Structures are given as C-alpha cells and as structure tokens.
PDB file of C-alpha atoms in Angstrom:
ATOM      1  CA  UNK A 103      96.242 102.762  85.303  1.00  0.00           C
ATOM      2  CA  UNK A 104      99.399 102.349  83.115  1.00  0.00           C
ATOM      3  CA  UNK A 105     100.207 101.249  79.942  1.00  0.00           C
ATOM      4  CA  UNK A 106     103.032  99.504  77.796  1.00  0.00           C
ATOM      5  CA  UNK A 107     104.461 100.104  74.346  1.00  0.00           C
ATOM      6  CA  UNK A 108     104.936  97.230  72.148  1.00  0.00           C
ATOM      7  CA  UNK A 109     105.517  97.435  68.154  1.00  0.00           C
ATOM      8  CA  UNK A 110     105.415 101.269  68.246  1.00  0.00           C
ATOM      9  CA  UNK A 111     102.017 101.167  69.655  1.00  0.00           C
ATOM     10  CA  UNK A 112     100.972 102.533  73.237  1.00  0.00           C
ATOM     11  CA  UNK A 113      98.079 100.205  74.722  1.00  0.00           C
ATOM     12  CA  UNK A 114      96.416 101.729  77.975  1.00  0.00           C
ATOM     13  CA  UNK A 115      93.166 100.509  80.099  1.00  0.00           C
ATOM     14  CA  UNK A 116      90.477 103.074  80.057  1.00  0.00           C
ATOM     15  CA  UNK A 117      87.544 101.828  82.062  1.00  0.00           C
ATOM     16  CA  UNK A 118      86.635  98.368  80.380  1.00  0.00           C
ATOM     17  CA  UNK A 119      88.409  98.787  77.494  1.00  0.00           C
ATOM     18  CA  UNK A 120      91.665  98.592  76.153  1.00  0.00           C
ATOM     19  CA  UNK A 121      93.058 101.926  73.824  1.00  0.00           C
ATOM     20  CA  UNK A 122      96.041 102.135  71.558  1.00  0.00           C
ATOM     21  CA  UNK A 123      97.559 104.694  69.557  1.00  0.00           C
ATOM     22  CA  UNK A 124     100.697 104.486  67.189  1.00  0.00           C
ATOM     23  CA  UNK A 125     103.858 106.373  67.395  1.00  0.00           C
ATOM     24  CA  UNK A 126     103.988 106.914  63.904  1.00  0.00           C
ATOM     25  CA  UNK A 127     100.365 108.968  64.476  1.00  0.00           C
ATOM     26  CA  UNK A 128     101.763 111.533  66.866  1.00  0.00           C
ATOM     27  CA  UNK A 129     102.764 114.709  65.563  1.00  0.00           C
ATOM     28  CA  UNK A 130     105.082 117.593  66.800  1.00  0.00           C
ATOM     29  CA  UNK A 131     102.588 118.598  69.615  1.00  0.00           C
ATOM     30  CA  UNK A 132     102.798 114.543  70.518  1.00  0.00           C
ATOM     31  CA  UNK A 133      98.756 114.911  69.032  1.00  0.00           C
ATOM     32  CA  UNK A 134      97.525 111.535  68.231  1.00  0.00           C
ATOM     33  CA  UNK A 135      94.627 109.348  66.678  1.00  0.00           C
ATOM     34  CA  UNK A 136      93.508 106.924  69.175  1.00  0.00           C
ATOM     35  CA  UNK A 137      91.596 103.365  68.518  1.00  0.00           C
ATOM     36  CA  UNK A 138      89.729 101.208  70.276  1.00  0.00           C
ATOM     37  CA  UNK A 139      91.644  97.604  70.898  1.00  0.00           C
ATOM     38  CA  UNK A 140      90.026  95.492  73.015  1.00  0.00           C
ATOM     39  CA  UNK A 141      86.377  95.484  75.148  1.00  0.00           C
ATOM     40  CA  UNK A 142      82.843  96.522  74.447  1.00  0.00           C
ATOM     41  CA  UNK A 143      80.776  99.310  74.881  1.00  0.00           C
ATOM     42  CA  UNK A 144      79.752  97.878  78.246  1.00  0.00           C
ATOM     43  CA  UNK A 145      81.632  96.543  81.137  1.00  0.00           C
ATOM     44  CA  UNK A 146      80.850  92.286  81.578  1.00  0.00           C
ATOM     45  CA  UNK A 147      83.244  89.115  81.823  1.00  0.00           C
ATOM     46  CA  UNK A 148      83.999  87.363  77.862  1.00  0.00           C
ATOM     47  CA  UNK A 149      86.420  86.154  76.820  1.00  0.00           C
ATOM     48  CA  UNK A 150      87.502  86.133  73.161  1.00  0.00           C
ATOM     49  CA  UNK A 151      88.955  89.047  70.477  1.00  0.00           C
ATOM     50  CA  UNK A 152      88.581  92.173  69.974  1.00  0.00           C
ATOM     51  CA  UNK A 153      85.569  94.199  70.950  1.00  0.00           C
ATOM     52  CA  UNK A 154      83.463  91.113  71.479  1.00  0.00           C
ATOM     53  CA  UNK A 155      85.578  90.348  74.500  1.00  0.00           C
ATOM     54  CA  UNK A 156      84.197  92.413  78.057  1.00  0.00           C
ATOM     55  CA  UNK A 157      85.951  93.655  80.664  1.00  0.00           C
ATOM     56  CA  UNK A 158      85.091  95.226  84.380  1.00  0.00           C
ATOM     57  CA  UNK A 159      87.312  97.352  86.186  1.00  0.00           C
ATOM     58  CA  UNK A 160      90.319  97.591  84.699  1.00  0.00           C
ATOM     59  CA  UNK A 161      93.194  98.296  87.078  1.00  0.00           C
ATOM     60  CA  UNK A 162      96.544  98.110  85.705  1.00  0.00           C
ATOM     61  CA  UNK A 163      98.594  96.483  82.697  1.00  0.00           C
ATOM     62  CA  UNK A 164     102.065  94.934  82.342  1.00  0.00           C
ATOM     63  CA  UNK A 165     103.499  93.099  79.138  1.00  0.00           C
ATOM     64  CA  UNK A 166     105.946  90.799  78.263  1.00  0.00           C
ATOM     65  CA  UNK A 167     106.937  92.643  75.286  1.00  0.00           C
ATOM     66  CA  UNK A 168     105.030  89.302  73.371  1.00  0.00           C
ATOM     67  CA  UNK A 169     101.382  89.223  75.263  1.00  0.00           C
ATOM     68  CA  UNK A 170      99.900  91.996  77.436  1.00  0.00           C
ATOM     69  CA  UNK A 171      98.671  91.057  81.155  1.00  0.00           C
ATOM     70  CA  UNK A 172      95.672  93.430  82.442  1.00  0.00           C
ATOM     71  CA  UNK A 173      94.218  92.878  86.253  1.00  0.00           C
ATOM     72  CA  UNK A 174      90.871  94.176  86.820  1.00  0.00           C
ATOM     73  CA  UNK A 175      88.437  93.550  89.395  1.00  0.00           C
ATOM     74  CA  UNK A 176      88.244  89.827  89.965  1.00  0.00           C
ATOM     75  CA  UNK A 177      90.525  88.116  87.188  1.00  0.00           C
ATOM     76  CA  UNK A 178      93.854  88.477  85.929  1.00  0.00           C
ATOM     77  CA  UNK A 179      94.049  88.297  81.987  1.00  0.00           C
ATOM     78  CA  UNK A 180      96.026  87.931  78.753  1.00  0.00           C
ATOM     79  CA  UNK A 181      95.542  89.955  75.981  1.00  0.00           C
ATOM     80  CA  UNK A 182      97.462  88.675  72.277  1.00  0.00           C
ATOM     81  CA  UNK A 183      98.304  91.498  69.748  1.00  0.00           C
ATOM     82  CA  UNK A 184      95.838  89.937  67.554  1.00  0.00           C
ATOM     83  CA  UNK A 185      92.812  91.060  70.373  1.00  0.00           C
ATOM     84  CA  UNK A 186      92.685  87.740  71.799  1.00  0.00           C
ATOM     85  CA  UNK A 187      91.595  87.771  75.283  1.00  0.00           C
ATOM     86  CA  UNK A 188      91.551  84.814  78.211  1.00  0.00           C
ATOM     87  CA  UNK A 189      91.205  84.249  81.483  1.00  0.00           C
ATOM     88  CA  UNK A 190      94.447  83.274  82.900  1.00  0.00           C
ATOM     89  CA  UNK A 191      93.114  83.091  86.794  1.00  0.00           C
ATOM     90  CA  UNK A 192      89.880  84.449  89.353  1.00  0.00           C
ATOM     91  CA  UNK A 193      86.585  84.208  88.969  1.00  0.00           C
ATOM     92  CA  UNK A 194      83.874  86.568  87.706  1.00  0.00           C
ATOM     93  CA  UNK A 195      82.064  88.588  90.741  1.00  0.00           C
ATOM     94  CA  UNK A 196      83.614  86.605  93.520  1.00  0.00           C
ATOM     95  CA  UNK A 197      86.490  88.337  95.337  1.00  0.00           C
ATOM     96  CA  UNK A 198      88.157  87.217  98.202  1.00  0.00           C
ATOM     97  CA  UNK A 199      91.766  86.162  99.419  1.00  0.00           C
ATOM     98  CA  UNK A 200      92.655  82.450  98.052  1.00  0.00           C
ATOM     99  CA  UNK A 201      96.145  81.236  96.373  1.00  0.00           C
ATOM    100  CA  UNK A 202      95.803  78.225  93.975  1.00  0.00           C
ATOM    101  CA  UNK A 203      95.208  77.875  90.104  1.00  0.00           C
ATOM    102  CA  UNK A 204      93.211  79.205  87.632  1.00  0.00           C
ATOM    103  CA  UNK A 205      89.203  80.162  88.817  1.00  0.00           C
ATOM    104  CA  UNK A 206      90.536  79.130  92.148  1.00  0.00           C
ATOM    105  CA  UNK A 207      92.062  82.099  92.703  1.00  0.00           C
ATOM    106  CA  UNK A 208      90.407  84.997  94.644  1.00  0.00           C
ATOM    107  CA  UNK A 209      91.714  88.431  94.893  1.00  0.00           C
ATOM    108  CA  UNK A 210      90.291  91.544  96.971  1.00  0.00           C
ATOM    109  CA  UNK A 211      87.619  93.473  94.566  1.00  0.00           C
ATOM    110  CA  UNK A 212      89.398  97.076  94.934  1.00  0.00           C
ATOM    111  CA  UNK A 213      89.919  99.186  92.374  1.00  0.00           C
ATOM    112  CA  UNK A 214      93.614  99.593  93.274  1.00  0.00           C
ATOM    113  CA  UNK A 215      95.328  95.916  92.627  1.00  0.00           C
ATOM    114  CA  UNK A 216      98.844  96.655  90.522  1.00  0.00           C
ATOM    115  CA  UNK A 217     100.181  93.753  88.031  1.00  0.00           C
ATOM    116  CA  UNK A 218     104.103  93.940  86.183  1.00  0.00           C
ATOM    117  CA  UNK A 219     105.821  91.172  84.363  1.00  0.00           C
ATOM    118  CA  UNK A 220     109.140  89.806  85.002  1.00  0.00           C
ATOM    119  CA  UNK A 221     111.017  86.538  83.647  1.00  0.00           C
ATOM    120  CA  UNK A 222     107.698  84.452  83.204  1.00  0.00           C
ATOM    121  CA  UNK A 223     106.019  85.407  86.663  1.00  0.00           C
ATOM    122  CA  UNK A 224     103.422  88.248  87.633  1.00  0.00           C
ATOM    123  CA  UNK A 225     103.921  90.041  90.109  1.00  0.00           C
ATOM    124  CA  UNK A 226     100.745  91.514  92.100  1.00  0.00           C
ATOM    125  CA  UNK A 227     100.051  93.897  94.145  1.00  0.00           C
ATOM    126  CA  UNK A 228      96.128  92.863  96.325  1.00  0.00           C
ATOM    127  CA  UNK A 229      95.785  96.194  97.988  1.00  0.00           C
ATOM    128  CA  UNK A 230      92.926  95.473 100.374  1.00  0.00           C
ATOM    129  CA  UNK A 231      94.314  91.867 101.210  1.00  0.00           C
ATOM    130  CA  UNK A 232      97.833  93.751 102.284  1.00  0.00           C
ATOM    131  CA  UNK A 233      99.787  90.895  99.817  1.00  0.00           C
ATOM    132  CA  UNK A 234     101.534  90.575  97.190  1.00  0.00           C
ATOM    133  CA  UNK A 235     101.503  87.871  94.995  1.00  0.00           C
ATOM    134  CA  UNK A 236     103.076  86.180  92.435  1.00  0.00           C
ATOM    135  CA  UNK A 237     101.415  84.331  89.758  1.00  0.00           C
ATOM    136  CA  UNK A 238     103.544  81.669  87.348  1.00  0.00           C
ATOM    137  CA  UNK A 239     102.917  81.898  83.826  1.00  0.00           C
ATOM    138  CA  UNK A 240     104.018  78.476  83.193  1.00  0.00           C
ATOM    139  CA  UNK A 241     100.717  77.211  85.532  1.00  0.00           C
ATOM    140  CA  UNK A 242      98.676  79.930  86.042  1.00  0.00           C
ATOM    141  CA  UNK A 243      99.104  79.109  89.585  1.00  0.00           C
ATOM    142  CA  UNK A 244      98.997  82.002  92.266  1.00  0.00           C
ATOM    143  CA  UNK A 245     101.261  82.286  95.519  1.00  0.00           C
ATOM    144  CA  UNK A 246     101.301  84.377  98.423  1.00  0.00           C
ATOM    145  CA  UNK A 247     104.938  85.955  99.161  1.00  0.00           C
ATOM    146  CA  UNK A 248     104.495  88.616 100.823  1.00  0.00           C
ATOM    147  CA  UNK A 249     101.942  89.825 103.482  1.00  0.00           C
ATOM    148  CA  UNK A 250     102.078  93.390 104.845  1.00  0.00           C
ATOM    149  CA  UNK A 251     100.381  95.273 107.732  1.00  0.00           C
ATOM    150  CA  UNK A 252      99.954  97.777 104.781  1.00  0.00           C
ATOM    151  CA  UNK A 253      98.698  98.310 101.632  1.00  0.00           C
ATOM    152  CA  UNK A 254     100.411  97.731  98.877  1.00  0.00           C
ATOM    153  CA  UNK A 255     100.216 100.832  96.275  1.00  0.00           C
ATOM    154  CA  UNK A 256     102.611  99.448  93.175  1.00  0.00           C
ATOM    155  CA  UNK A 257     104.991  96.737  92.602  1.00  0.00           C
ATOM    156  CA  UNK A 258     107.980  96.501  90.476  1.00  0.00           C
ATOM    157  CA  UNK A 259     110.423  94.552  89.323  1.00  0.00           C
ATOM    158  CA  UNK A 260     114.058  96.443  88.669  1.00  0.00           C
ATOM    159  CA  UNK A 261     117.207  94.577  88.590  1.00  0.00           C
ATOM    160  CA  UNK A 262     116.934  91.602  90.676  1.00  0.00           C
ATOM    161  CA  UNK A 263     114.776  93.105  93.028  1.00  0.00           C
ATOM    162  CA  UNK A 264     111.283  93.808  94.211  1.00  0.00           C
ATOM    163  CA  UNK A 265     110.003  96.951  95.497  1.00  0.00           C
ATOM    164  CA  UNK A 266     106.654  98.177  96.567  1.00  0.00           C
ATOM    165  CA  UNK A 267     104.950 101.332  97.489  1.00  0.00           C
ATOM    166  CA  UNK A 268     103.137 101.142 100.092  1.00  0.00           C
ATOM    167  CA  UNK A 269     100.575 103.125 101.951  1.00  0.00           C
ATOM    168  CA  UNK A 270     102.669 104.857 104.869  1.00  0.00           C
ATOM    169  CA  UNK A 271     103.805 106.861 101.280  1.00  0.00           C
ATOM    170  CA  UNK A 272     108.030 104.845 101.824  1.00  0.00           C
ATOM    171  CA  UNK A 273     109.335 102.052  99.117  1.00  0.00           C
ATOM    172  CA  UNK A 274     110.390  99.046 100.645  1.00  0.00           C
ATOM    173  CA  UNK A 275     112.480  96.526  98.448  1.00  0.00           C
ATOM    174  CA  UNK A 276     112.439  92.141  98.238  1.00  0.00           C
ATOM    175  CA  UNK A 277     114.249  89.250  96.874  1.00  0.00           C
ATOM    176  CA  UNK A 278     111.988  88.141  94.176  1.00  0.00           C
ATOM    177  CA  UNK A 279     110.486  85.554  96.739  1.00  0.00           C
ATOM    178  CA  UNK A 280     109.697  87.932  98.854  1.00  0.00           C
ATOM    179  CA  UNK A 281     112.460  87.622 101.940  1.00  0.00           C
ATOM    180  CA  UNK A 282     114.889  90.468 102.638  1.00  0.00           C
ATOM    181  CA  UNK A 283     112.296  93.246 103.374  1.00  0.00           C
ATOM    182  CA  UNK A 284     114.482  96.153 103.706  1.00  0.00           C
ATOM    183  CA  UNK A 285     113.212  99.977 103.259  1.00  0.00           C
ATOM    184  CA  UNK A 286     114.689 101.597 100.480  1.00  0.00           C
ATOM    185  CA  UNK A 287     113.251 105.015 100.362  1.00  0.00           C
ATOM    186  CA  UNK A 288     110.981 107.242 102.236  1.00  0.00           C
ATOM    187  CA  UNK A 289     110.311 108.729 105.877  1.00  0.00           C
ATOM    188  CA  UNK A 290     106.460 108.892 106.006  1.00  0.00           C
ATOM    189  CA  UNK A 291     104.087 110.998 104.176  1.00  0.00           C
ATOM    190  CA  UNK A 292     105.237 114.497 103.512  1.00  0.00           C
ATOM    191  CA  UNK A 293     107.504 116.340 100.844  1.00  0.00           C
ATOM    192  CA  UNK A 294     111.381 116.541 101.297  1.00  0.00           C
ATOM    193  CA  UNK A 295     114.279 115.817  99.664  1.00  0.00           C
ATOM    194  CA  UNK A 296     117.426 114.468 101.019  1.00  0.00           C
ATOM    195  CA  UNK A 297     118.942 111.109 101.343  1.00  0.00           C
ATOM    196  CA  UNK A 298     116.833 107.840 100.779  1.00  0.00           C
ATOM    197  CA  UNK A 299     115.665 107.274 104.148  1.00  0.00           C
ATOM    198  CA  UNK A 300     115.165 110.812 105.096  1.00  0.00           C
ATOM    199  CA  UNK A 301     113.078 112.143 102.394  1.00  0.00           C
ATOM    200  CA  UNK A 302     109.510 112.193 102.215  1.00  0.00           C
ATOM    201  CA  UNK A 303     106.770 111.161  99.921  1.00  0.00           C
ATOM    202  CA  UNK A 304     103.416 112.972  99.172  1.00  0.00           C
ATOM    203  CA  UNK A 305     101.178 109.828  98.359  1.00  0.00           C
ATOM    204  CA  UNK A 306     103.165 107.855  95.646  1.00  0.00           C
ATOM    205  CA  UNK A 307     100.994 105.665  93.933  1.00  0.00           C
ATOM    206  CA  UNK A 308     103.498 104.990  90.801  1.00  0.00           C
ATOM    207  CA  UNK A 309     107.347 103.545  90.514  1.00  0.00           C
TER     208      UNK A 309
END
C-alpha cells in the first residue's frame, strides 16, 4: 500500500517488489512507463541491491525524502536510491509482539501493519498486536507507545501530532509519545457528513 515521490520519481510496493515510474514519463492522459526497482521475481528475505535483494509481503512505505522505509511481513527495511536494501529490525518468519533492537524485534505477521517517517523516528502501526510503535532511526531500537483495544488501520504524522485510524472506522489523535489520546474525527462506521465528531466513516483505511 502507498508510495512516496522522491527526485521526480514515484516508488510503490507491489507484492515483493518495489516499482517506480518518472514524472517526466507521464503524458497528458498521466500514461506512464513503469520499471522494476527493487526485489526479485520471487518473494524471500536478502538483503542487498537491486533485484538481487527479496522481499515478502510488502505492506506499506514511508520516506525520508533521503532513504525509503518499507514494512512487510516480519521486518522493517531501508531501501537507498541506489537499490540498496537492509534490514533495519525483525526477523525473517518469526512474528510475534516484542520491543527491543534490531532481529529482536517481533511484529504481528498481518498483512495490514502501516509505517510513515517523521523527524528521525518510524512510526508503526502492528494491526493485530492493537499497538503502535515507534522505531528510532538513530538505534534501530523499537518502543511500544501506544496500545489500543483496537486495531490500528494507518498512522500519521501531521503537525506535531499523531493520528490513527482505527478499526471502529473514527481518527483518534497523540502527542508524538503517545499520551493525550483524544478523538478527532468520526462517530462509528457509516457515511455522513457534518462536524468532526458527528460524521461517519465507511471503513477508512488511508489518512
């Protein structure tokens, strides 16, 4: 899910790969050529550049307008503009709900975990654990700071704040620690406008 724009160049996941196209490509009917960035023909666990590098389960991507961040099924990841690809925390085929550093770290195995960037942290969304988590890109080291009775759809970072959608179809909004839950928008599932609080949400799954 996603993608991110960096050097006039859109980069999206698409199963275990990584796609990009160039602005400069697209014509009037916003037509484009399309190449193949990073991963192989086959979904795995390597590290290393370009197509010789594997991926499984690709989830969602953030950047830091420098580096590109993808989260996939058990591992978080960092992906260079020159195709370079490591392993910044998790472990290969083990899933499970642990903070700490580097292959310490377990997340939940779904195929809905949400990643974005903000001032040299990642924030993540672990749908089936109900958390979200931040991970420091100074020490690849992974903290819970939030923990919901819900599960967490997409995070974001706007402003100074955090906000999450959550399953029960409302936004809530954080600190960036996590304290200061307030709701911000939503009344339930449905589909109604009005003010924040008293509108309703079909099933958002994007911010």
């Amino acid at each position: 899910g996603g993608f991110v724009y960096l050097n006039r160049f859109f980069y999206w996941p698409y199963d275990h790969q990584i796609k990009k196209i160039s602005l400069d490509t697209l014509n009037a009917n916003h037509n484009g050529v399309y190449t193949l960035f990073v991963g192989g023909t086959s979904s795995g666990h390597i590290d290393g550049n370009g197509t010789t590098a594997k991926f499984q389960e690709i989830t969602d991507i953030t950047t830091d307008n420098t580096n590109m961040y993808i989260i996939e099924k058990y591992c978080v990841r960092k992906i260079s503009l020159n195709g370079d690809v490591t392993t910044l925390v998790g472990t290969f085929g083990i899933s499970g709900d642990v903070d700490g550093i580097g292959t310490a770290v377990k997340f939940s195995s779904t195929s809905y975990k949400t990643i974005t960037y903000h001032n040299n942290y990642l924030y993540i969304g672990d749908y089936s654990n109900k958390k979200i988590k931040k991970l420091n890109l100074s020490n690849n080291e992974v903290t819970t700071i939030i923990t919901s009775s819900m599960y967490p759809r997409d995070v974001e970072v706007i402003g100074s704040k955090l906000y999450v959608i959550y399953s029960n179809s409302d936004i809530y909004r954080y600190d960036l620690d996590g304290t200061n839950e307030e709701k911000f928008a939503g009344n339930g599932a449905g589909n109604s406008t009005g003010d924040l609080l008293s509108s309703k949400f079909n099933g958002p799954y994007r911010i």
